[in-house]
Amino acid sequence: MEEKAKKTFYVTTPIYYVNDVPHIGHAYTTIIADAMARYQRLKGKKVFFLTGTDEHGQKIEKSAVEKGLTPQELADQVVVRFKDLWQRLNISYDYFIRTTEKFHQEGVQKIFKKLMAQGDIYKGSYQGWYCVSEENFLSEDVPLEPEGYKLCPDCGRQAVLLEEESYFFRLSAYQQALLDFYQSHPHFVRPASRMNEVVSFVRQGLKDLSITRTSVTWGIPVPGDPRHTIYVWFDALHNYVTAIGYDWNPELFATFWPADIHLIGKDILRFHAIFWPAFLMAAGFELPATVYSHGWWLKDEAKMSKSKGNVLDPYFILDKAGTDALRYFLLREIPIGLDGSFSHEGFVHRINSDLANDLGNLVQRTLTMAVNYFEGQLPPPAEENDADRELARQFDETKTRVYEFYDDRSLNRALEEIWFFLSLTNKYLADHEPWKLASLPEKRERLARVIYQALCAIRGASYLLYPVMPGTSEKIWELLGEARQPSSLLTSGLDFYDYQRGENISRAKAIFPRIDLNEFISETEKKTGVKTCPAGEMKAKEKKMEYITYEEFKKMDLRVAKVIAAERVEGTKKLLKLQIDLGTEQRQIIAGVAETYSPEDLLNKEFIVIANLQPAVIRGIESQGMLLAAEIENLAIIPFFDREIPPGTKVK
Ligand code: MSP
């Protein structure tokens, strides 16, 4: 994705509800945002990194009552927990907004009034299924029972059909404008698969949105009609503009709006990719550049939830492994859009192998040699040979790729590249065996060169690592006697040899102690009272790989097919009927891809089909083949080709 030439960078996290204390999921979003903010600062950009808390609404009101507190008292208590965790995680936010702050409430009311005056908000009545016990309208997608009523998904009780007066936002009027915007800004939502999901949702039609409640008292009052409070999502989304000065600091606002990136979890994509741009269009604001939706962290394959008792306490992990180990693990383990599963084995393995071995040992070994052989003062090294030059060249290549990945927000790929370079450095040491050179007095200068190269490599890698592991980079600089500040990273070009030959090198301690898996598991179990899935069971769960022979594979007739006509299968959400050209013949297939692609998206596209699959009848229509697609959370993603290929070409 192209980087904007602008000199500022504005990144936000969602604002977290205060009915719950922070857990790993919240930490994840905030760590991603922090790494992005730190990287942009290194590039010399003026950064505003916003996080905060979402403090209004029925959920908070209810939770406060249960705890015998006022909602404000509850919010005040939980905010301390969030701020404390962000400090432990080394989060460099510029502002922590609370939606109960006066300037925010006034900003929201002002926008509400403006939209009301111009007719984008109107008064009407809201009819919906209401759960008396939960005091809540059910979301519209709760299905109707055959008996004609709905059941509350939270408590299972029968809901009643209720009508209440409400103000509505004229969302339906923005349907076309949104579709036009998505078309002209195809990277607005990332990853791309999520963009498709948003577009198909909007294409299905948007209804006006009820944005006030008379049943909720803990909220911002509607200006001029205080019986109503403003719906918590209308209130919360506007934090992104009120925090940076809307209505109180025009200069700050002009500097940072529109946001470069709103980081969110996939569960709140519609609010950010549909409602938020529509609100902004109505208010006459520019739209943010990107909404980046990340996946969920699961625990031992199951979604974390309070009721299952499998919510991971970040403090426990921080006490055990340290801030940077947690930051590294969360960002390295998965690409930003996918779900990740937190297992004790996976975590301990990553820490021990990547951090204790690859990085920690490299630093410790190299510094120990510099201290033991040269008392921490390297003499002038011998001339470089080809292998030395090759290591420096590899660093330059790594650096270029790491910057590209950081620019593209592919943090896990950036880390992979850094670790690949660390493995090359470890190999360089193994190949040149400085411990052997140390016993040969005539090789002193060569020894100094080998250690110097390794020190330069460590130093270079430590700068590249800084956005993700700032504490570790700082520790390494201190050990290396490195006087520079990270702010010089990109402005100075980060030259491999820019290290003022180690004059004050310290003996390293283990910067990442190894973690003992069994101890880690038993301590977790003691703390949570929940049994962890043991290693053996986890392994057994992993399906045994069953190999097929090449002969078996060859039985499949895989062909390139081109779509010549496409339509939806009536009465279904998922199915498309496609007429395909297979070179020598035309066929019809039924494909479960309608939630990701519209018929127009697929017209003239080419993909792979299994041509000799036994025909099947799906919803009464014959399907003569099957297309290949990846499935991410029930969405089918078709692999397309990067050039045109004659239909019927064999794929093998
Ligand atoms: N208050 C709203 C956001 C308003 S933004 C204008 C909200 N708050 S939340 O506290 O429930 O969730 C905040 C974020 O945490 C969401 O993006 C959600 O996806 C993320 N996570 C909560 N649990 C998670 C995991 N287990 N894994 C990853 N992130 C998840 O929604």
XYZ file of C-alpha atoms and ligand atoms in Angstrom:
683
model
C 0.000 0.000 0.000
C 1.368 3.402 -0.863
C 2.535 5.604 1.967
C 1.147 9.088 2.115
C 3.658 11.846 1.628
C 2.092 13.750 4.503
C 4.136 14.514 7.555
C 1.666 13.390 10.182
C 0.278 10.062 11.271
C -2.865 9.561 13.326
C -3.577 6.062 14.674
C -6.387 5.002 16.999
C -7.427 1.929 18.966
C -11.064 1.251 19.784
C -12.032 2.791 23.078
C -12.542 -0.008 25.553
C -15.701 -0.618 27.563
C -15.212 -0.137 31.258
C -17.494 -2.991 32.315
C -14.531 -5.335 32.152
C -10.875 -5.235 33.109
C -8.313 -5.353 30.299
C -7.304 -8.713 28.868
C -5.017 -10.019 26.146
C -7.465 -9.084 23.379
C -7.406 -5.410 24.397
C -3.658 -5.564 24.818
C -3.306 -6.942 21.295
C -4.991 -4.014 19.515
C -3.113 -1.512 21.609
C 0.274 -3.152 21.006
C -0.306 -3.164 17.233
C -1.159 0.536 17.381
C 1.898 1.230 19.495
C 4.254 -0.540 17.083
C 2.774 1.428 14.187
C 3.046 4.708 16.064
C 6.652 4.050 17.043
C 7.613 3.139 13.503
C 6.070 6.323 12.113
C 7.851 8.408 14.734
C 11.126 6.829 13.642
C 10.348 7.937 10.122
C 10.216 11.455 11.422
C 6.444 11.836 11.279
C 4.487 13.832 13.761
C 2.347 11.153 15.369
C -0.861 11.220 17.353
C -1.695 7.896 18.948
C -5.092 7.794 20.614
C -6.600 5.233 22.936
C -9.143 5.465 25.731
C -12.336 4.181 27.270
C -15.984 3.950 26.235
C -17.854 4.744 29.415
C -21.543 5.270 28.624
C -24.466 3.005 27.902
C -26.601 0.289 29.342
C -23.830 -2.287 29.626
C -21.803 -0.060 31.924
C -24.882 1.041 33.872
C -25.837 -2.574 34.533
C -22.394 -3.687 35.491
C -22.080 -0.774 37.932
C -25.365 -1.681 39.605
C -24.172 -5.275 40.014
C -21.029 -4.038 41.718
C -22.890 -1.558 43.924
C -21.177 1.412 42.298
C -22.289 4.396 40.263
C -21.318 4.122 36.583
C -18.863 6.977 37.053
C -17.214 5.210 40.014
C -16.937 2.009 38.015
C -15.401 3.870 35.078
C -12.927 5.672 37.331
C -11.784 2.366 38.805
C -11.426 0.495 35.530
C -9.640 3.355 33.782
C -6.827 2.998 36.313
C -6.481 -0.664 35.329
C -6.222 0.185 31.638
C -3.719 2.973 32.180
C -1.644 0.744 34.402
C -1.563 -2.062 31.855
C -0.602 0.334 29.077
C 2.291 1.487 31.185
C 3.452 -2.082 31.795
C 3.189 -2.747 28.070
C 5.231 0.345 27.220
C 2.393 1.905 25.218
C 3.360 5.336 23.958
C -0.105 6.857 23.510
C -0.415 10.598 23.106
C -3.848 10.895 24.639
C -6.195 8.669 26.619
C -9.740 9.830 25.993
C -12.662 9.085 28.284
C -16.109 9.576 26.787
C -17.297 11.094 30.065
C -14.981 14.055 29.517
C -16.828 17.308 29.053
C -15.218 18.329 25.770
C -16.186 15.008 24.209
C -19.799 15.214 25.343
C -20.098 18.754 24.048
C -18.532 17.790 20.717
C -20.969 14.903 20.261
C -23.939 17.120 21.117
C -22.771 19.732 18.662
C -22.553 17.207 15.833
C -25.931 15.768 16.800
C -27.495 19.242 16.593
C -25.870 19.939 13.252
C -27.140 16.694 11.733
C -30.578 17.324 13.209
C -30.712 20.832 11.731
C -29.799 19.573 8.271
C -32.286 16.701 8.358
C -29.848 13.805 8.669
C -31.298 13.042 12.084
C -35.078 12.871 12.524
C -37.470 11.811 15.263
C -39.465 8.635 14.727
C -40.359 5.528 16.586
C -38.321 2.402 16.962
C -39.943 -0.980 16.942
C -37.954 -3.943 18.054
C -37.803 -7.060 20.191
C -37.103 -6.061 23.766
C -35.836 -8.282 26.551
C -37.396 -7.102 29.777
C -34.928 -8.946 31.941
C -31.851 -7.626 30.136
C -33.592 -4.267 29.514
C -32.290 -4.343 26.009
C -33.471 -4.340 22.397
C -32.268 -7.507 20.646
C -30.086 -7.014 17.625
C -31.996 -7.340 14.356
C -30.200 -10.456 13.240
C -31.576 -12.573 16.111
C -33.821 -15.030 14.213
C -37.577 -15.251 14.688
C -38.683 -18.504 16.357
C -41.257 -20.602 14.453
C -43.853 -19.501 17.058
C -43.392 -15.887 15.953
C -41.324 -14.398 18.786
C -37.633 -13.901 19.481
C -35.509 -15.260 22.317
C -32.954 -13.085 24.070
C -29.513 -14.464 23.171
C -28.140 -13.352 26.565
C -30.670 -14.802 28.998
C -32.733 -17.102 26.755
C -36.028 -15.498 27.834
C -38.836 -14.619 25.440
C -38.595 -11.021 24.194
C -41.576 -8.735 23.569
C -42.244 -6.482 20.608
C -41.960 -2.893 21.821
C -42.094 0.497 20.294
C -40.289 3.539 21.644
C -39.707 7.046 20.451
C -36.257 7.434 18.990
C -34.127 9.701 16.871
C -32.862 8.138 13.675
C -29.803 8.771 11.580
C -30.668 8.738 7.878
C -28.212 5.964 7.052
C -30.223 4.801 4.028
C -29.462 8.107 2.302
C -25.734 7.300 2.382
C -25.835 3.875 0.776
C -24.743 4.998 -2.687
C -22.211 7.500 -1.382
C -20.647 4.725 0.698
C -20.495 2.330 -2.244
C -18.907 5.036 -4.404
C -16.406 5.728 -1.654
C -15.463 2.044 -1.301
C -15.014 1.837 -5.050
C -12.690 4.815 -5.190
C -10.850 3.754 -1.999
C -10.408 0.000 -2.333
C -7.913 -0.067 0.560
C -10.258 1.675 2.978
C -10.861 -1.601 4.781
C -8.056 -4.039 5.301
C -7.505 -6.942 4.977
C -9.103 -7.010 1.530
C -11.440 -9.894 2.378
C -13.095 -7.664 4.966
C -13.663 -4.966 2.354
C -15.721 -7.447 0.320
C -17.769 -8.275 3.376
C -18.544 -4.606 3.975
C -19.442 -3.923 0.343
C -21.825 -6.865 0.144
C -23.487 -5.807 3.379
C -24.084 -2.268 2.111
C -25.272 -3.527 -1.283
C -27.995 -5.498 0.462
C -29.523 -2.182 1.575
C -29.124 0.061 4.619
C -31.894 0.975 7.021
C -31.946 4.176 9.060
C -30.269 3.784 12.410
C -31.861 4.415 15.791
C -29.324 6.562 17.636
C -31.059 7.485 20.885
C -32.563 5.585 23.800
C -35.189 6.610 26.324
C -34.520 3.453 28.337
C -30.906 4.334 29.112
C -30.039 7.160 31.477
C -26.243 6.770 31.559
C -25.399 8.554 28.359
C -25.019 11.949 26.722
C -28.408 13.717 26.745
C -29.919 14.605 23.387
C -29.646 18.398 23.070
C -33.057 19.928 23.712
C -34.720 16.574 24.529
C -33.033 15.125 27.630
C -35.513 12.253 27.968
C -33.324 10.648 25.327
C -29.686 9.732 25.636
C -27.437 9.301 22.631
C -26.794 5.696 21.611
C -23.406 4.606 22.870
C -21.951 3.870 19.416
C -22.843 7.310 18.039
C -21.216 8.777 21.135
C -18.151 6.497 21.075
C -17.194 6.719 17.410
C -16.939 10.484 17.630
C -14.100 10.155 20.133
C -11.795 9.962 17.123
C -12.582 13.578 16.241
C -13.236 15.111 19.653
C -9.923 13.854 21.059
C -7.887 15.723 18.485
C -9.584 19.039 18.925
C -12.888 19.042 17.054
C -14.707 22.026 18.466
C -11.915 22.993 20.871
C -8.589 23.113 18.998
C -8.982 23.713 15.251
C -5.247 23.707 14.667
C -4.732 20.310 16.269
C -7.732 18.990 14.402
C -6.457 20.261 11.065
C -3.051 18.727 11.753
C -4.260 15.202 12.364
C -7.672 14.655 10.809
C -8.400 12.502 8.803
C -7.035 9.507 10.696
C -4.519 7.323 8.905
C -5.641 4.155 10.550
C -8.395 3.030 12.876
C -7.352 -0.307 14.350
C -10.253 -2.471 15.404
C -11.279 -6.074 16.061
C -13.349 -7.794 13.400
C -16.442 -7.762 15.641
C -16.760 -3.999 15.336
C -16.059 -3.668 11.626
C -19.539 -2.563 10.546
C -19.585 0.263 13.038
C -16.293 1.567 11.709
C -16.575 0.828 8.015
C -20.248 1.699 7.468
C -21.757 3.829 10.240
C -18.669 5.904 10.967
C -17.978 7.035 7.381
C -21.688 7.798 6.961
C -21.690 9.948 10.128
C -18.570 11.704 8.890
C -20.000 12.336 5.435
C -23.118 13.813 7.007
C -21.071 16.079 9.261
C -18.899 17.152 6.322
C -15.636 15.667 7.603
C -13.035 13.961 5.464
C -12.959 10.183 5.797
C -10.173 8.181 7.446
C -7.656 6.452 5.186
C -7.913 2.921 6.585
C -9.943 0.790 8.937
C -7.762 -2.174 9.805
C -9.608 -5.117 11.230
C -7.692 -7.708 13.224
C -8.699 -11.186 14.291
C -9.417 -12.660 17.686
C -7.104 -14.286 20.154
C -8.466 -17.641 21.168
C -7.279 -19.765 24.065
C -6.481 -23.392 23.255
C -8.697 -23.084 20.157
C -11.673 -21.696 22.093
C -12.852 -18.112 22.215
C -11.816 -16.442 25.439
C -14.725 -15.624 27.671
C -15.189 -14.766 31.293
C -17.734 -17.538 31.754
C -15.333 -20.229 30.484
C -12.668 -18.838 32.788
C -10.131 -18.963 29.975
C -9.445 -15.253 29.713
C -5.712 -14.685 29.815
C -4.527 -12.294 32.421
C -1.854 -10.134 30.816
C -0.237 -9.410 34.184
C 0.512 -13.045 34.775
C 2.264 -13.328 31.430
C 4.084 -10.057 31.956
C 5.357 -11.205 35.342
C 6.529 -14.476 33.859
C 7.994 -13.386 30.536
C 8.263 -9.601 30.450
C 6.793 -6.834 28.335
C 8.684 -7.380 25.112
C 8.154 -11.130 25.121
C 4.400 -10.570 25.135
C 4.582 -7.802 22.539
C 6.754 -9.959 20.323
C 4.609 -13.047 20.648
C 1.335 -11.311 19.837
C 2.720 -9.511 16.809
C 4.873 -12.349 15.467
C 2.468 -15.215 15.795
C -0.228 -14.129 13.330
C -0.795 -11.689 10.473
C -3.016 -8.856 11.629
C -6.244 -10.045 9.973
C -6.339 -13.646 11.195
C -7.348 -15.292 14.467
C -4.606 -16.554 16.724
C -4.700 -19.298 19.263
C -2.822 -18.735 22.485
C -1.448 -21.982 23.806
C 1.084 -22.304 26.575
C 3.248 -24.530 24.384
C 3.187 -22.069 21.512
C 4.036 -19.151 23.726
C 6.885 -20.851 25.579
C 8.295 -22.290 22.376
C 8.384 -18.877 20.684
C 9.992 -17.197 23.656
C 12.605 -19.887 24.184
C 13.448 -20.416 20.567
C 13.228 -16.911 19.076
C 14.005 -14.711 22.035
C 16.177 -16.751 24.397
C 18.082 -18.616 21.645
C 18.166 -16.676 18.400
C 18.334 -13.180 19.816
C 19.333 -13.495 23.476
C 22.150 -16.004 22.939
C 23.513 -14.086 19.995
C 23.755 -10.901 22.025
C 25.151 -12.627 25.060
C 27.749 -14.656 23.157
C 28.977 -11.757 21.078
C 29.243 -9.311 23.939
C 30.906 -11.903 26.138
C 33.536 -12.470 23.455
C 34.084 -8.722 23.052
C 34.623 -8.440 26.792
C 36.663 -11.623 27.245
C 38.940 -11.203 24.259
C 39.245 -7.412 24.152
C 38.018 -6.160 27.531
C 35.142 -4.399 25.840
C 37.409 -2.188 23.698
C 37.638 -3.499 20.144
C 40.946 -2.834 18.374
C 40.886 -1.798 14.676
C 39.650 -4.847 12.777
C 41.182 -6.539 9.733
C 39.975 -5.591 6.233
C 36.597 -7.051 5.320
C 36.523 -10.238 3.312
C 33.686 -11.425 1.053
C 31.759 -13.124 3.834
C 31.890 -9.946 5.936
C 30.649 -7.886 3.013
C 27.909 -10.428 2.399
C 26.594 -10.040 5.953
C 26.468 -6.266 5.508
C 24.703 -6.687 2.163
C 22.182 -9.052 3.736
C 21.490 -6.427 6.343
C 20.723 -3.829 3.687
C 18.325 -6.191 1.993
C 16.677 -7.066 5.280
C 16.325 -3.401 6.117
C 14.590 -2.605 2.829
C 12.149 -5.469 3.243
C 11.470 -4.704 6.888
C 10.592 -1.094 6.039
C 8.300 -2.288 3.263
C 6.529 -4.626 5.638
C 6.211 -2.014 8.349
C 4.813 0.432 5.790
C 2.343 -2.209 4.722
C 1.440 -2.878 8.407
C 2.603 -6.490 8.010
C 4.278 -6.575 11.375
C 4.663 -10.343 11.528
C 6.426 -10.342 8.153
C 8.783 -7.589 9.306
C 9.656 -9.701 12.346
C 10.172 -12.795 10.210
C 12.681 -10.863 8.115
C 14.552 -9.647 11.191
C 14.722 -13.193 12.523
C 15.973 -14.480 9.221
C 18.782 -11.942 9.442
C 19.545 -13.011 13.032
C 19.845 -16.596 11.825
C 22.318 -15.432 9.161
C 24.320 -13.679 11.844
C 24.327 -16.781 14.007
C 25.498 -18.746 10.991
C 28.206 -16.173 10.287
C 29.595 -16.711 13.793
C 29.355 -20.477 13.480
C 31.197 -20.362 10.134
C 33.971 -18.050 11.315
C 34.479 -19.628 14.737
C 35.835 -16.630 16.649
C 36.443 -18.884 19.677
C 39.088 -20.703 17.588
C 40.606 -17.472 16.258
C 40.988 -16.319 19.864
C 43.689 -18.911 20.488
C 45.793 -17.693 17.529
C 47.699 -14.476 18.342
C 48.328 -13.701 14.647
C 44.534 -13.678 14.032
C 43.772 -10.916 16.494
C 42.673 -8.410 13.866
C 40.590 -10.995 12.080
C 38.982 -11.883 15.402
C 38.190 -8.210 15.955
C 36.589 -8.070 12.492
C 34.358 -11.084 13.106
C 33.169 -9.714 16.427
C 32.734 -6.246 14.979
C 30.578 -7.616 12.138
C 28.408 -9.457 14.646
C 28.093 -6.348 16.807
C 27.068 -4.263 13.787
C 24.498 -6.908 12.899
C 23.060 -6.904 16.418
C 22.987 -3.135 16.478
C 21.284 -2.948 13.069
C 18.695 -5.546 14.039
C 18.011 -3.744 17.314
C 16.925 -0.622 15.417
C 14.653 -2.601 13.131
C 13.135 -4.253 16.189
C 12.480 -1.040 18.029
C 8.821 -0.494 17.035
C 7.878 -3.918 18.401
C 10.375 -4.350 21.240
C 11.457 -0.884 22.342
C 12.647 -1.994 25.779
C 14.881 -4.700 24.322
C 16.389 -2.322 21.766
C 17.191 0.137 24.519
C 18.788 -2.610 26.576
C 20.934 -3.645 23.618
C 22.028 -0.055 22.929
C 23.092 0.298 26.506
C 25.109 -2.912 26.332
C 26.711 -1.846 23.060
C 27.591 1.573 24.389
C 25.485 2.989 21.540
C 25.055 6.692 21.983
C 22.407 7.272 19.334
C 18.706 7.717 19.762
C 16.223 5.717 17.707
C 14.935 8.909 16.143
C 17.984 8.822 13.908
C 16.906 5.482 12.435
C 15.602 6.515 9.084
C 16.973 10.002 8.840
C 20.509 8.633 9.142
C 19.734 5.796 6.731
C 20.662 3.169 9.343
C 24.018 2.143 7.967
C 25.332 -1.277 8.992
C 28.782 0.152 9.760
C 27.547 3.209 11.556
C 28.555 1.715 14.892
C 31.353 3.633 16.601
C 33.429 0.578 17.084
C 32.531 -0.817 20.472
C 34.415 1.122 23.010
C 32.229 0.594 26.004
C 30.832 -2.846 25.596
C 29.326 -4.441 28.675
C 29.147 -8.094 29.511
C 25.618 -9.208 28.726
C 23.317 -10.935 31.101
C 20.711 -13.248 29.606
C 18.313 -10.708 28.138
C 15.568 -13.320 27.722
C 15.704 -16.090 30.309
C 14.198 -19.370 29.179
C 10.767 -20.291 30.499
C 10.057 -23.747 31.842
C 6.876 -25.013 30.177
C 5.674 -27.297 32.967
C 6.205 -24.654 35.587
C 4.417 -22.096 33.418
C 1.428 -24.389 32.948
C 1.151 -25.373 36.586
C 1.401 -21.766 37.746
C -1.322 -20.746 35.305
C -3.557 -23.522 36.519
C -2.990 -22.553 40.131
C -3.808 -18.956 39.344
C -6.903 -19.490 37.206
C -8.168 -22.767 38.653
C -8.707 -23.914 35.048
C -6.974 -26.967 33.643
C -4.827 -26.240 30.616
C -4.994 -28.484 27.622
C -1.849 -30.667 28.100
C 0.755 -30.897 25.372
C -0.092 -34.492 24.510
C -3.761 -33.760 24.092
C -3.020 -30.746 21.949
C -0.878 -32.893 19.699
C -3.538 -35.563 19.446
C -5.987 -32.872 18.456
C -3.831 -31.905 15.518
C -5.011 -34.120 12.693
C -2.518 -36.701 11.607
C -1.247 -35.869 8.140
C -2.490 -38.447 5.641
C -0.372 -38.511 2.523
C -1.680 -39.232 -0.930
C 0.466 -40.522 -3.760
C 1.195 -38.500 -6.864
C -0.888 -41.039 -8.809
C -3.846 -40.223 -6.593
C -3.312 -36.493 -7.070
C -3.145 -36.975 -10.840
C -6.660 -38.362 -10.835
C -7.936 -34.850 -10.201
C -8.613 -32.938 -13.381
C -7.866 -29.349 -12.351
C -8.565 -26.767 -15.065
C -8.621 -23.031 -15.590
C -12.201 -21.863 -16.048
C -13.497 -18.466 -17.163
C -16.824 -17.106 -15.939
C -19.139 -16.157 -18.811
C -22.353 -15.580 -16.854
C -23.158 -15.287 -13.160
C -26.289 -14.836 -11.078
C -27.428 -15.330 -7.510
C -29.345 -18.488 -6.612
C -32.683 -17.115 -5.429
C -33.568 -17.612 -1.804
C -29.988 -18.299 -0.729
C -27.391 -16.010 0.849
C -24.336 -17.979 -0.139
C -24.836 -19.413 -3.589
C -23.993 -18.152 -7.059
C -24.849 -19.945 -10.305
C -21.907 -19.610 -12.687
C -21.635 -20.511 -16.351
C -18.010 -21.294 -17.057
C -15.914 -21.747 -20.160
C -13.599 -24.766 -19.927
C -12.000 -24.303 -23.330
C -13.619 -27.281 -25.013
C -17.026 -26.976 -23.351
C -19.244 -24.799 -21.206
C -20.557 -25.881 -17.850
C -22.640 -24.697 -14.952
C -21.411 -24.744 -11.376
C -22.993 -23.698 -8.103
C -20.487 -21.988 -5.829
C -20.867 -20.927 -2.179
C -19.120 -17.603 -2.665
C -21.970 -15.049 -2.716
C -21.053 -13.619 0.672
C -17.661 -12.604 -0.662
C -18.358 -11.862 -4.343
C -21.287 -10.409 -6.256
C -22.099 -11.895 -9.706
C -20.519 -8.805 -11.345
C -17.292 -9.321 -9.384
C -16.829 -12.722 -10.988
C -17.782 -11.986 -14.582
C -14.816 -12.718 -16.917
C -12.683 -13.829 -13.973
C -10.604 -16.999 -14.171
C -10.036 -19.529 -11.429
C -9.367 -23.226 -10.889
C -12.085 -25.869 -10.959
C -12.060 -29.586 -10.417
C -13.546 -30.649 -13.702
C -13.970 -34.353 -13.003
C -15.814 -34.095 -9.710
C -18.999 -36.104 -9.733
C -21.873 -33.701 -10.578
C -24.135 -32.834 -7.658
C -27.553 -31.245 -7.305
C -27.510 -28.218 -5.008
C -30.807 -26.527 -4.180
C -32.351 -28.319 -7.113
C -29.734 -27.074 -9.591
C -27.055 -29.246 -11.133
C -23.454 -28.297 -10.386
C -20.944 -29.743 -12.842
C -17.679 -29.113 -11.032
C -16.307 -27.180 -8.105
C -14.134 -24.095 -7.856
C -11.212 -23.899 -5.414
C -11.266 -21.298 -2.684
C -9.730 -20.649 0.704
C -12.098 -20.291 3.607
C -11.596 -17.671 6.279
C -14.352 -17.536 8.859
C -16.993 -18.808 6.502
C -15.945 -16.448 3.728
C -14.726 -18.097 0.546
C -11.737 -16.349 -1.026
C -10.969 -17.404 -4.595
C -7.336 -17.543 -5.735
C -7.163 -15.671 -9.062
C -4.282 -15.686 -11.553
C -1.864 -12.814 -12.092
C -2.263 -13.035 -15.907
C -4.811 -14.208 -18.425
C -4.737 -17.929 -19.217
C -6.596 -19.796 -21.974
C -9.681 -21.461 -20.447
C -9.261 -25.210 -20.126
C -5.523 -25.052 -19.361
C -4.570 -27.889 -17.035
C -3.375 -27.063 -13.520
C -0.977 -29.478 -11.885
N -16.350 0.092 23.094
C -16.343 -0.628 21.885
C -15.470 0.032 20.858
C -15.838 1.444 20.530
S -14.722 2.153 19.396
C -15.386 3.609 18.976
C -15.837 -2.049 22.150
N -15.123 -2.240 23.248
S -14.548 -3.640 23.754
O -13.838 -3.331 24.961
O -15.587 -4.596 23.841
O -13.601 -4.189 22.666
C -12.561 -3.416 22.204
C -11.705 -4.161 21.231
O -11.086 -5.281 21.835
C -12.471 -4.682 20.022
O -11.789 -4.250 18.865
C -12.392 -6.158 20.157
O -12.304 -6.774 18.908
C -11.089 -6.331 20.918
N -11.062 -7.626 21.562
C -11.776 -8.049 22.639
N -11.484 -9.366 22.849
C -10.615 -9.820 21.899
C -9.851 -10.992 21.720
N -10.008 -12.074 22.447
N -8.902 -10.964 20.744
C -8.599 -9.832 20.031
N -9.290 -8.727 20.214
C -10.509 -8.765 20.908
O -16.094 -2.922 21.331
